[in-house]
Structures are given as structure tokens and as C-alpha cells.
mmCIF file with all atom_site columns, C-alpha atoms in Angstrom:
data_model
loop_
_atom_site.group_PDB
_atom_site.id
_atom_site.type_symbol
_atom_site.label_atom_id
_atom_site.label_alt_id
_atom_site.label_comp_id
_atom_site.label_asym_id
_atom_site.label_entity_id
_atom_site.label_seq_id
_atom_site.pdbx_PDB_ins_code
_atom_site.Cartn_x
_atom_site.Cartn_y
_atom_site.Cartn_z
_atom_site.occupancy
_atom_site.B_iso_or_equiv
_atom_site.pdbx_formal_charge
_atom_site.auth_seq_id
_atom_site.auth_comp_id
_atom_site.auth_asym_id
_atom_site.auth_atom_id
_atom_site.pdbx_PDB_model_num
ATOM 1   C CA . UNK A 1 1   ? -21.468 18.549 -14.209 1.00 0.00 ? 1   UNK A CA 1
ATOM 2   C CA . UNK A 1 2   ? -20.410 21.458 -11.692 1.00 0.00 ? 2   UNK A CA 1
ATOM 3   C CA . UNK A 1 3   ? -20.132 24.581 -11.479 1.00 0.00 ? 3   UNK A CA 1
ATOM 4   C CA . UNK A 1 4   ? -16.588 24.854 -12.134 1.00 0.00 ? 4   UNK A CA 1
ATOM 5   C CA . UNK A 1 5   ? -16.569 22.849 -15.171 1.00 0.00 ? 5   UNK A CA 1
ATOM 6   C CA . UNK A 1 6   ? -19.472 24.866 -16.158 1.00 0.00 ? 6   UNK A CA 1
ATOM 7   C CA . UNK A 1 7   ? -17.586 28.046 -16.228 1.00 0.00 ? 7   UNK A CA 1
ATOM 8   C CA . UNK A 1 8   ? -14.511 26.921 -17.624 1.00 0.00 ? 8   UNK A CA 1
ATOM 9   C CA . UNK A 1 9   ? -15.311 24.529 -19.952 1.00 0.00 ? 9   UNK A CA 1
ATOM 10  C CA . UNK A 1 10  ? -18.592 25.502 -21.764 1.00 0.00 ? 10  UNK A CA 1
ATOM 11  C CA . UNK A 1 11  ? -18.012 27.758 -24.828 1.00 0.00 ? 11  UNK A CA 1
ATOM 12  C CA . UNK A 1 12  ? -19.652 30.993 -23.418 1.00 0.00 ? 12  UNK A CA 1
ATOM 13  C CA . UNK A 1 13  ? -18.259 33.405 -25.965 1.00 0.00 ? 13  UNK A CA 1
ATOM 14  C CA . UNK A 1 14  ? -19.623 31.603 -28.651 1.00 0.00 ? 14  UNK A CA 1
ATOM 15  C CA . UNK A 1 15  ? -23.611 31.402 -26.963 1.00 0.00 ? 15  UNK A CA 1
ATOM 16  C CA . UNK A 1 16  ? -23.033 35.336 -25.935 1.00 0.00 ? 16  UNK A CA 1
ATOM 17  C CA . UNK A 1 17  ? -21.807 35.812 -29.998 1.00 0.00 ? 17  UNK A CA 1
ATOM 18  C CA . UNK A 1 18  ? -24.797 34.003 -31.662 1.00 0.00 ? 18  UNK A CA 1
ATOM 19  C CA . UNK A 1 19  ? -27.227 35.590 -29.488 1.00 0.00 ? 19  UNK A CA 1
ATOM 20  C CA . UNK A 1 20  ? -26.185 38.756 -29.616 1.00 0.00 ? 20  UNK A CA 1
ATOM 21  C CA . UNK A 1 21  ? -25.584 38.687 -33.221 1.00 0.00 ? 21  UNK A CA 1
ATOM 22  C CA . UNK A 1 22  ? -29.450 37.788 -33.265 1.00 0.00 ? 22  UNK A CA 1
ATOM 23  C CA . UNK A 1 23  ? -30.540 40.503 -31.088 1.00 0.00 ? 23  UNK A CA 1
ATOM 24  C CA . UNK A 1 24  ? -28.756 42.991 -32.824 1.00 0.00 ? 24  UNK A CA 1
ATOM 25  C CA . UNK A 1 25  ? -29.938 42.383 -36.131 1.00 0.00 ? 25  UNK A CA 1
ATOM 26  C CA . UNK A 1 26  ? -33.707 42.138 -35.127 1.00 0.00 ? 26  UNK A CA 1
ATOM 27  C CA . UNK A 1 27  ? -33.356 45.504 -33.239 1.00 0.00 ? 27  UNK A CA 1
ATOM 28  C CA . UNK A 1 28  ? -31.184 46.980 -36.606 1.00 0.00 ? 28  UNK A CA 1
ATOM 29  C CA . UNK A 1 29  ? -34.228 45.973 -39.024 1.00 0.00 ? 29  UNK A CA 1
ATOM 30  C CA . UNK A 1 30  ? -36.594 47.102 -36.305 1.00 0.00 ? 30  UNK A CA 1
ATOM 31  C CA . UNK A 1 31  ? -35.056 50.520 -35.640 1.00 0.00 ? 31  UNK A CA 1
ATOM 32  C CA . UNK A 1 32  ? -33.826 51.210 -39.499 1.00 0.00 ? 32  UNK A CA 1
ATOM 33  C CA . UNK A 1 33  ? -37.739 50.370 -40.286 1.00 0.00 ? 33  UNK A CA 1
ATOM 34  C CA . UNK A 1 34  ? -36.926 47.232 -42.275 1.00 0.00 ? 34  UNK A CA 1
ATOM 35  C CA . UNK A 1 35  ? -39.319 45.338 -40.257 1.00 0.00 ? 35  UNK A CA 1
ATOM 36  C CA . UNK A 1 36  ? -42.240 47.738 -40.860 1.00 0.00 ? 36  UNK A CA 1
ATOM 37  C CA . UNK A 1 37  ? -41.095 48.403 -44.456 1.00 0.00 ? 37  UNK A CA 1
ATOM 38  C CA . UNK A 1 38  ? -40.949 44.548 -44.879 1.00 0.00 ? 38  UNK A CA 1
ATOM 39  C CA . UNK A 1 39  ? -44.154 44.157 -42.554 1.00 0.00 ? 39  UNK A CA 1
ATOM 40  C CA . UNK A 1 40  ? -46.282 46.492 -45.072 1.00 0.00 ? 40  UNK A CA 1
ATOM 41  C CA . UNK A 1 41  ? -44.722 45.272 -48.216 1.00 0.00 ? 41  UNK A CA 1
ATOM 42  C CA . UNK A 1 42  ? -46.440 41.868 -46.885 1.00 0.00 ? 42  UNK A CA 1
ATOM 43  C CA . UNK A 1 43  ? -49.400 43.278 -46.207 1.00 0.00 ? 43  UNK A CA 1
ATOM 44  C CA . UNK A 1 44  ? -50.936 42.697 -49.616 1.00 0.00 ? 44  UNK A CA 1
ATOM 45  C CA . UNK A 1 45  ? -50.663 39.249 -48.292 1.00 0.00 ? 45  UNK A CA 1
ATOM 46  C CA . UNK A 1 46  ? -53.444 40.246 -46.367 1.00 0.00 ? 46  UNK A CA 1
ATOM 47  C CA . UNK A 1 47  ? -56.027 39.787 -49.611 1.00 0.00 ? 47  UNK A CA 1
ATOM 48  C CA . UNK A 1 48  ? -55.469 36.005 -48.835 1.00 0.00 ? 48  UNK A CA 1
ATOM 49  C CA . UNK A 1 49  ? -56.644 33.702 -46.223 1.00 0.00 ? 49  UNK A CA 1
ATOM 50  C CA . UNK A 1 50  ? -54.925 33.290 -43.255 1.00 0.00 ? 50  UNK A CA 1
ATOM 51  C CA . UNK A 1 51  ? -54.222 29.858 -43.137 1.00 0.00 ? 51  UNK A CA 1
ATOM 52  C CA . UNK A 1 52  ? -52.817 29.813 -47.069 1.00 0.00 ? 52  UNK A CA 1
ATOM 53  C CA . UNK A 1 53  ? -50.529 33.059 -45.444 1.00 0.00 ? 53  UNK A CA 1
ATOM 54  C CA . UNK A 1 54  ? -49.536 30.960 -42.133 1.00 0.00 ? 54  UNK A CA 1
ATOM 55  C CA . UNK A 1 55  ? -48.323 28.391 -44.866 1.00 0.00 ? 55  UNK A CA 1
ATOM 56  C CA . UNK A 1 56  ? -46.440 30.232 -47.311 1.00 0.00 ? 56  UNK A CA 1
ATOM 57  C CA . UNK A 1 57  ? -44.742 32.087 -43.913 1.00 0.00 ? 57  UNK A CA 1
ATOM 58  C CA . UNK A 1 58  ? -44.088 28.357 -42.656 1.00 0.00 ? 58  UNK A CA 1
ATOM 59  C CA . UNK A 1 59  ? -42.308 27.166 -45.847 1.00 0.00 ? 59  UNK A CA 1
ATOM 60  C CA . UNK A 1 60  ? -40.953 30.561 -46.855 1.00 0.00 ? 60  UNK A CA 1
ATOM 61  C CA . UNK A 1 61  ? -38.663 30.996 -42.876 1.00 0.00 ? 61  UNK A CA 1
ATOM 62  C CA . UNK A 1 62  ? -38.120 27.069 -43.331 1.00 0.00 ? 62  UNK A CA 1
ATOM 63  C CA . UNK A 1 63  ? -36.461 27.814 -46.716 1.00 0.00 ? 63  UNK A CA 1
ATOM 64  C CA . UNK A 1 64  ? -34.451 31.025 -45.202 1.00 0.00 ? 64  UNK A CA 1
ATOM 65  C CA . UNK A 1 65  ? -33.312 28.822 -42.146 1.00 0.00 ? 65  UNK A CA 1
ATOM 66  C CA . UNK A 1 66  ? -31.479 26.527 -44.422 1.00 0.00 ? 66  UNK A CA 1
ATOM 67  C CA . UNK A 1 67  ? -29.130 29.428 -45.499 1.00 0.00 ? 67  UNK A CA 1
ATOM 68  C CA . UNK A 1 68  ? -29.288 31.174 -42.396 1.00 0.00 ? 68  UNK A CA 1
ATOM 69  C CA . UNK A 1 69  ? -29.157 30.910 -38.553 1.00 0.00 ? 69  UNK A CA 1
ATOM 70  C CA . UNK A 1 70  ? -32.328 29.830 -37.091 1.00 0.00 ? 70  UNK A CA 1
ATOM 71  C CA . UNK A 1 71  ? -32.005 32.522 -34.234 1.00 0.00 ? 71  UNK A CA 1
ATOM 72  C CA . UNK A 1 72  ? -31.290 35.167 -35.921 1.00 0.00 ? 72  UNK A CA 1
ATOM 73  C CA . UNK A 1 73  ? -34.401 34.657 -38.504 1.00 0.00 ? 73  UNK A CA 1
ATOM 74  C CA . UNK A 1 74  ? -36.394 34.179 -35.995 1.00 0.00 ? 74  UNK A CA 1
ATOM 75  C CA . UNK A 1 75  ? -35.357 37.249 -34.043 1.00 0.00 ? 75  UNK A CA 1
ATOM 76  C CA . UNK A 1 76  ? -35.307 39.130 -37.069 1.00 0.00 ? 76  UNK A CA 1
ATOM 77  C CA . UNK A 1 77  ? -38.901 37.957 -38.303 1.00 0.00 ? 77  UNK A CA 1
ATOM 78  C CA . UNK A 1 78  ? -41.493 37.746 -35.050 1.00 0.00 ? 78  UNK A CA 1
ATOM 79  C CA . UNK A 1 79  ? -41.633 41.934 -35.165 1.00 0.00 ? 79  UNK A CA 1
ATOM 80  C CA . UNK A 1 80  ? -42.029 41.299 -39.080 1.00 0.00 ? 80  UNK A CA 1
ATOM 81  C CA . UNK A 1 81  ? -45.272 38.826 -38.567 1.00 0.00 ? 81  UNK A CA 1
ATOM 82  C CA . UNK A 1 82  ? -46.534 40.429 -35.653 1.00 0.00 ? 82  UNK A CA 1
ATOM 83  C CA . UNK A 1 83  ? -47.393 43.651 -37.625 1.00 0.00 ? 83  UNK A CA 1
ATOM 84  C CA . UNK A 1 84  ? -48.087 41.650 -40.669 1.00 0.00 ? 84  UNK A CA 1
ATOM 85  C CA . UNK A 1 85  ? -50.778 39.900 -38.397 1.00 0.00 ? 85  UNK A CA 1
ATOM 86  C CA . UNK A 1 86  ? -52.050 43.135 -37.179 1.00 0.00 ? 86  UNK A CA 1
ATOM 87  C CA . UNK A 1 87  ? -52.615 44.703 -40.337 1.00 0.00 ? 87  UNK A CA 1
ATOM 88  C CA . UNK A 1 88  ? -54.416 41.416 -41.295 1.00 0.00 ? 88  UNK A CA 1
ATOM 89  C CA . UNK A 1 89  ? -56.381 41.723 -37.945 1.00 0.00 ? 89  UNK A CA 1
ATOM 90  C CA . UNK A 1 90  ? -55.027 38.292 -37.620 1.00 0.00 ? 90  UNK A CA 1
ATOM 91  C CA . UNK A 1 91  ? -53.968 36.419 -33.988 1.00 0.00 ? 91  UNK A CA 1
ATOM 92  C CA . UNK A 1 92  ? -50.373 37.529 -34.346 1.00 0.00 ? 92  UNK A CA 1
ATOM 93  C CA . UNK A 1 93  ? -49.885 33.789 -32.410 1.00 0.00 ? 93  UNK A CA 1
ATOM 94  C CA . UNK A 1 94  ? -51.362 32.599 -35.581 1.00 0.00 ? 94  UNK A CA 1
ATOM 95  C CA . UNK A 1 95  ? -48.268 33.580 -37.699 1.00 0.00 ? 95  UNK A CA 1
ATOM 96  C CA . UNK A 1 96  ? -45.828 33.702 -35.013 1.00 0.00 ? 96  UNK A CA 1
ATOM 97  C CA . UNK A 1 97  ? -45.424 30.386 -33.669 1.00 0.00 ? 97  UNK A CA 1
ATOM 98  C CA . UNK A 1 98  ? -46.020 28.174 -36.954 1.00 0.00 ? 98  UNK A CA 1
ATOM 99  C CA . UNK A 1 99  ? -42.633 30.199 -38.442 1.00 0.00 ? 99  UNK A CA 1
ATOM 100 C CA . UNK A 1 100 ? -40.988 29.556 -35.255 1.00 0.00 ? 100 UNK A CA 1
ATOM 101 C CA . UNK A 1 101 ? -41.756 26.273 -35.234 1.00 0.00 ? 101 UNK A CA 1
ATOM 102 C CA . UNK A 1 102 ? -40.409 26.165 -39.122 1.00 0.00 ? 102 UNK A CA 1
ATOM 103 C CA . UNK A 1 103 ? -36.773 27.526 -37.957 1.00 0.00 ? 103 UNK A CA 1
ATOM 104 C CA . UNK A 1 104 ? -35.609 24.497 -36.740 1.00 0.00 ? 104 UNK A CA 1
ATOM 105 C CA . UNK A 1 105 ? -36.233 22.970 -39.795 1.00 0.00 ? 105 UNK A CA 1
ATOM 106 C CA . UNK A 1 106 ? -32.795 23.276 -40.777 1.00 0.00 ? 106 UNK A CA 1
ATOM 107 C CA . UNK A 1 107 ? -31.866 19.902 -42.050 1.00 0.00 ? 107 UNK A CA 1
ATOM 108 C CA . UNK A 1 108 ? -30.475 20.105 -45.618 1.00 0.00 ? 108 UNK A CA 1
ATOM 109 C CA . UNK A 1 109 ? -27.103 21.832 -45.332 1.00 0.00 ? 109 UNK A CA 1
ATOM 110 C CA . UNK A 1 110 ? -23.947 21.153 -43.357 1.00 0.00 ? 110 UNK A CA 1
ATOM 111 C CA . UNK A 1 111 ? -24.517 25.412 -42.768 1.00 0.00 ? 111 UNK A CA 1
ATOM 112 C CA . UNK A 1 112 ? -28.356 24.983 -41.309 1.00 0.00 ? 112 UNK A CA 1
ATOM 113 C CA . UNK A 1 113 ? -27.357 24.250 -37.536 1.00 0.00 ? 113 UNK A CA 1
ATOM 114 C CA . UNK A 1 114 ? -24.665 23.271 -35.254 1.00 0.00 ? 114 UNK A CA 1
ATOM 115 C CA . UNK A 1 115 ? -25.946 19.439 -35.397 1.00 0.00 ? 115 UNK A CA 1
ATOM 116 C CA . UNK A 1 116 ? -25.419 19.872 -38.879 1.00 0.00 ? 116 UNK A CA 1
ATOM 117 C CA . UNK A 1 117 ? -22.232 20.951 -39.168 1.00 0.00 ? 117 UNK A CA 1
ATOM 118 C CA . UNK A 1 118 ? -21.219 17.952 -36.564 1.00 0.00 ? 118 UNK A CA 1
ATOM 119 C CA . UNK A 1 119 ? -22.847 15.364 -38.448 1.00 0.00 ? 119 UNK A CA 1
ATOM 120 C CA . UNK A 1 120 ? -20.755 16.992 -41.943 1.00 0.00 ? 120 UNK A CA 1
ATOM 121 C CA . UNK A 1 121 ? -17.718 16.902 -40.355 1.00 0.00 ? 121 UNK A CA 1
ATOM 122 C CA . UNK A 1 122 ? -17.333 13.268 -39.506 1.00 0.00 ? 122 UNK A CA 1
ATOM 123 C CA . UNK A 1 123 ? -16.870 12.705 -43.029 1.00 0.00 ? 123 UNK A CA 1
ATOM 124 C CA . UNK A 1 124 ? -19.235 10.148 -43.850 1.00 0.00 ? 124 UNK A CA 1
ATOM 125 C CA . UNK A 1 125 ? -21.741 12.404 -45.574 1.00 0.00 ? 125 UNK A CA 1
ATOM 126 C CA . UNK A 1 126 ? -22.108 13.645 -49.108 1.00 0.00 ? 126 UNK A CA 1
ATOM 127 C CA . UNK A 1 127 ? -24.048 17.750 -48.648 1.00 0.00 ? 127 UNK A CA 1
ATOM 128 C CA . UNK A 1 128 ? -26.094 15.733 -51.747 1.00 0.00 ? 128 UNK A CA 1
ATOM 129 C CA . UNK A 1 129 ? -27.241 13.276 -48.991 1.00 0.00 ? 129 UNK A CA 1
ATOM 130 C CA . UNK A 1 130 ? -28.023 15.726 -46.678 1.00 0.00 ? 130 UNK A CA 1
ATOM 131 C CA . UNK A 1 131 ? -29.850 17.613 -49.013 1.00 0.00 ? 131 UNK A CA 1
ATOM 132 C CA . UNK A 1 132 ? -31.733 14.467 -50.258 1.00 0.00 ? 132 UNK A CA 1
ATOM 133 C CA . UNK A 1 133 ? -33.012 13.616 -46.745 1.00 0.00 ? 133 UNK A CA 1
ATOM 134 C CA . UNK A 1 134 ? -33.316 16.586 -45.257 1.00 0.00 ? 134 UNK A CA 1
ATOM 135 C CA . UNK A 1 135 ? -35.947 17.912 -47.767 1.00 0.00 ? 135 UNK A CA 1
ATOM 136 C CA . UNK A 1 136 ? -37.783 14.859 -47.390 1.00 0.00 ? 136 UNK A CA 1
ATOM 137 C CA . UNK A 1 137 ? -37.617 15.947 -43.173 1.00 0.00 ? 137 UNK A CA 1
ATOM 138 C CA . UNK A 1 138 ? -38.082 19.257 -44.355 1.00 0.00 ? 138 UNK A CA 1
ATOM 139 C CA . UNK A 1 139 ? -41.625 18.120 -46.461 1.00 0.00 ? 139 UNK A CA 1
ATOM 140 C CA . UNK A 1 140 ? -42.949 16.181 -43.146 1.00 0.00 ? 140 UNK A CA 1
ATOM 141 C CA . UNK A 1 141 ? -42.422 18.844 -40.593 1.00 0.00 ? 141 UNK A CA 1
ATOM 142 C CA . UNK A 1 142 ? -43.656 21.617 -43.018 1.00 0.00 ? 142 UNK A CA 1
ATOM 143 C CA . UNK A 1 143 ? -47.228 19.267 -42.629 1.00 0.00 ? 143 UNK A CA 1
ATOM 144 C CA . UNK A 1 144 ? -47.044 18.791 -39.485 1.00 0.00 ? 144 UNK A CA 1
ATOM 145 C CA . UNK A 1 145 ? -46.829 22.014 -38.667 1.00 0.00 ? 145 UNK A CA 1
ATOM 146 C CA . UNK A 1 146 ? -49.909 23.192 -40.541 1.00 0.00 ? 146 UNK A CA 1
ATOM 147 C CA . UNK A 1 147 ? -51.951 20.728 -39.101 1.00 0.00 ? 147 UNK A CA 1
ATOM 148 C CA . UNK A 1 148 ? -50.607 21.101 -35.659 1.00 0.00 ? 148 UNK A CA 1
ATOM 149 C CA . UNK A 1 149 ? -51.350 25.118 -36.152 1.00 0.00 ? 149 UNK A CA 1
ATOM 150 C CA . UNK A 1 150 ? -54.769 24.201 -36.942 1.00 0.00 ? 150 UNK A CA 1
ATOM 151 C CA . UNK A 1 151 ? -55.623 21.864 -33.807 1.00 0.00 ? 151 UNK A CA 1
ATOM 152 C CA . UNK A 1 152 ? -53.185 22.006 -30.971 1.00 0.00 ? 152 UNK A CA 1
ATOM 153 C CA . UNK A 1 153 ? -53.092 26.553 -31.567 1.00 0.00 ? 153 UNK A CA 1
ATOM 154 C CA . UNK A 1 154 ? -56.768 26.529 -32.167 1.00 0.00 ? 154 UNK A CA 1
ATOM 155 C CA . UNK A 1 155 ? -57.094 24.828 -28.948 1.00 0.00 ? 155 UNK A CA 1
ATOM 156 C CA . UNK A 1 156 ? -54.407 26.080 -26.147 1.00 0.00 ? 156 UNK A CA 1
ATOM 157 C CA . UNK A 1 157 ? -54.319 29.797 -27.718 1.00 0.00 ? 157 UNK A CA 1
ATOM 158 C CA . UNK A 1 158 ? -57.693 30.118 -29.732 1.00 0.00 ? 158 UNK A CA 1
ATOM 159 C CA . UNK A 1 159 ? -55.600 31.679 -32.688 1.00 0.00 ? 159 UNK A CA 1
ATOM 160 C CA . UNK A 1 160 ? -59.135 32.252 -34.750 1.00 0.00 ? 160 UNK A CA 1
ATOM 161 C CA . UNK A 1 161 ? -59.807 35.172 -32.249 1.00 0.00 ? 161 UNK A CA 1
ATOM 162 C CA . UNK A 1 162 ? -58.264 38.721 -32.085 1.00 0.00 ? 162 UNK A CA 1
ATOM 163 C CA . UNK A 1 163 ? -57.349 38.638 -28.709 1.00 0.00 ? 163 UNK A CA 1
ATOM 164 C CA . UNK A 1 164 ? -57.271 41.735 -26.568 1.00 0.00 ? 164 UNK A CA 1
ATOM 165 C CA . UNK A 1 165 ? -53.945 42.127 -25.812 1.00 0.00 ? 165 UNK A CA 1
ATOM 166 C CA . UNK A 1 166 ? -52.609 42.761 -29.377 1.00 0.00 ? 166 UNK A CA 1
ATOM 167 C CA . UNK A 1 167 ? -52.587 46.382 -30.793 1.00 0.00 ? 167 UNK A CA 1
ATOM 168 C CA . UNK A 1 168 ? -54.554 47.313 -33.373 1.00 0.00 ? 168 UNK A CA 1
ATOM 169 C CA . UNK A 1 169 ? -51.870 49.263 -35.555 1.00 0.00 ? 169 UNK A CA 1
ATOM 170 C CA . UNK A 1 170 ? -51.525 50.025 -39.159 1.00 0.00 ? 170 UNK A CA 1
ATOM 171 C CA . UNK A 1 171 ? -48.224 50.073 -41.058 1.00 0.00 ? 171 UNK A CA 1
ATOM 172 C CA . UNK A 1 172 ? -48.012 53.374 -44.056 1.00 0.00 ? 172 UNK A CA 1
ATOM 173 C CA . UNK A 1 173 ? -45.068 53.710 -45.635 1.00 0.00 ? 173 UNK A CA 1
ATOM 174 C CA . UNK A 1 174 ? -44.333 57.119 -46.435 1.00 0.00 ? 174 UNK A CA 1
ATOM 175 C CA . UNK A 1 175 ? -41.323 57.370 -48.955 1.00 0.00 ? 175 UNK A CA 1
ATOM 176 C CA . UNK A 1 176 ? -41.480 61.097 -47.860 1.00 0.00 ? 176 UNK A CA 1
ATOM 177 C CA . UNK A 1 177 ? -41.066 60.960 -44.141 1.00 0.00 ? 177 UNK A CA 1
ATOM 178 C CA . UNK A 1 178 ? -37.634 62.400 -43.142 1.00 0.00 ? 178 UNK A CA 1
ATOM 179 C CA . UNK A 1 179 ? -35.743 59.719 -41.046 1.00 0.00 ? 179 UNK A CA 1
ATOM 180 C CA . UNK A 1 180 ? -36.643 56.032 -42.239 1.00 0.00 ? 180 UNK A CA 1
ATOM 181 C CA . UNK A 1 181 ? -39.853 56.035 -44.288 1.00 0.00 ? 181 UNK A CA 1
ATOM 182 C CA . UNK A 1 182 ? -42.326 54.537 -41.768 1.00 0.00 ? 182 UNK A CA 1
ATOM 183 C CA . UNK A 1 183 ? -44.579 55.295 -39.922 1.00 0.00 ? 183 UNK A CA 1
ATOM 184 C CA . UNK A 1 184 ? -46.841 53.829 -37.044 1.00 0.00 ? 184 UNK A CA 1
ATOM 185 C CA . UNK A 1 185 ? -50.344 55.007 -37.567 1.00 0.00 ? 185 UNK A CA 1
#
């Protein structure tokens, strides 16, 4: 392909539209304090163990991705976990890239992803057949993740380990506060 054909016959409005509708609604939630408000609502999450919170984060975005656009939950949700991992004194790499991961498990509904909506639209496929194999795909990547979060992250980003790098913040909400009712202690 060159350069020409690039420019004229890729749909660039379309990649500029999706991403920017992701951007935008990750910095909307972040500067209306929905992330922080959602961020400390989780935080009584934090009475659990990690790893039972890294799961319920990986089926819980892998459930929302289904209904949703994988970008945009994912752009909307990594300022979510990294606070929620903060407030947990958690690796925020320990939350963040298992419910990455989970986003592009997106194989149930015609709606889930682009590939999706392709495969729907030739016709031959019932949304009960999708549904039917995609949760089984949905079950075995779910797994896979976990364990993969618990071998290959332990060992390329030592996610057991507060690392250095990551702020130690708290997240008050303060129904009180004039503005948006959060703030960053």
C-alpha cells in the first residue's frame, strides 16, 4: 500500500471520531471528578485481597466492553484503577493491565467491536450464536488472564511491589466542597 492510497482511501474520520470520542470522555469523568468519585466509591474494595479485586475488575470491564466500546472503557477506567490501586497501596500495573487486557474481550454482541459487527453483517449468524460462543471465549480469556496476571506481571513488572514511581494519594470525597466534590489529599 502507498502513501496515496493511504490518504485517500483509509477511513481517517472515523479513527480521529472513535478516539477522540474516547479521550474526551476519560478527560470529562476525570475533570467532572467521576473518576475519583467512582475511584473512592471502590475503595471499600480495598478490605479485599488484591488478586480477588484484579478479578472482579477483569470480569466486571469484560462485561462493560460487551455493551460498550473497548477504547473508550478503557480510557475512561485506567485513571479509575490507578487511584483505586493507590488507595489500596496496590501496583496500579496490578489492576491496570489485567482490565486492559479484559477490553478486548468483546465477543458476544454484533455491538462489542468492529470484527463483530463484520462477522453480523454477512448474515450467516444468529446474535444467539454469537452470544453462545462468545461467552464460552469470554470464560477462557477471563482465566487466562488471571493466571497470566499472576506469572507473566509478577515476573516482567513485579506487580507484588509498590513501586516508586506511583504516588501515594488518597481519594476523600467531600459532598461539601464547592466545585465537584473531590478532593486529592
Amino acid at each position: 500500500m502507498d502513501t496515496n492510497t493511504t490518504q485517500t482511501e483509509f477511513p481517517w474520520m472515523i479513527t480521529f471520531l472513535t478516539f477522540g470520542c474516547g479521550l474526551s470522555m476519560g478527560k470529562a469523568c476525570q475533570t467532572s471528578g467521576l473518576s475519583a468519585w467512582i475511584a473512592s466509591t471502590l475503595k471499600h474494595l480495598g478490605y479485599m485481597d488484591p488478586w480477588i479485586v484484579a478479578f472482579i475488575l477483569i470480569v466486571g470491564t469484560a462485561v462493560v466492553c460487551e455493551c460498550i466500546g473497548n477504547a473508550m472503557v478503557v480510557i475512561v477506567m485506567l485513571p479509575i484503577l490507578s487511584e483505586l490501586a493507590h488507595s489500596m497501596e496496590v501496583n496500579p500495573l496490578y489492576f491496570i493491565i489485567p482490565s486492559t487486557l479484559a477490553a478486548t474481550f468483546a465477543f458476544m454482541l454484533p455491538i462489542s467491536s468492529g470484527p463483530n459487527i463484520v462477522a453480523f453483517a454477512h448474515g450467516d449468524l444468529l446474535v444467539s450464536d454469537m452470544v453462545k460462543s462468545g461467552s464460552l471465549m469470554n470464560v477462557i480469556c477471563i482465566l487466562i488472564n488471571n493466571i497470566g496476571v499472576h506469572t507473566l506481571c509478577v515476573w516482567v513488572f513485579d506487580i507484588y511491589t509498590y513501586p516508586d514511581w506511583a504516588p501515594r494519594t488518597q481519594i476523600s470525597t467531600n459532598l461539601t466542597t464547592p466545585g465537584y466534590g473531590y478532593t486529592v489529599l
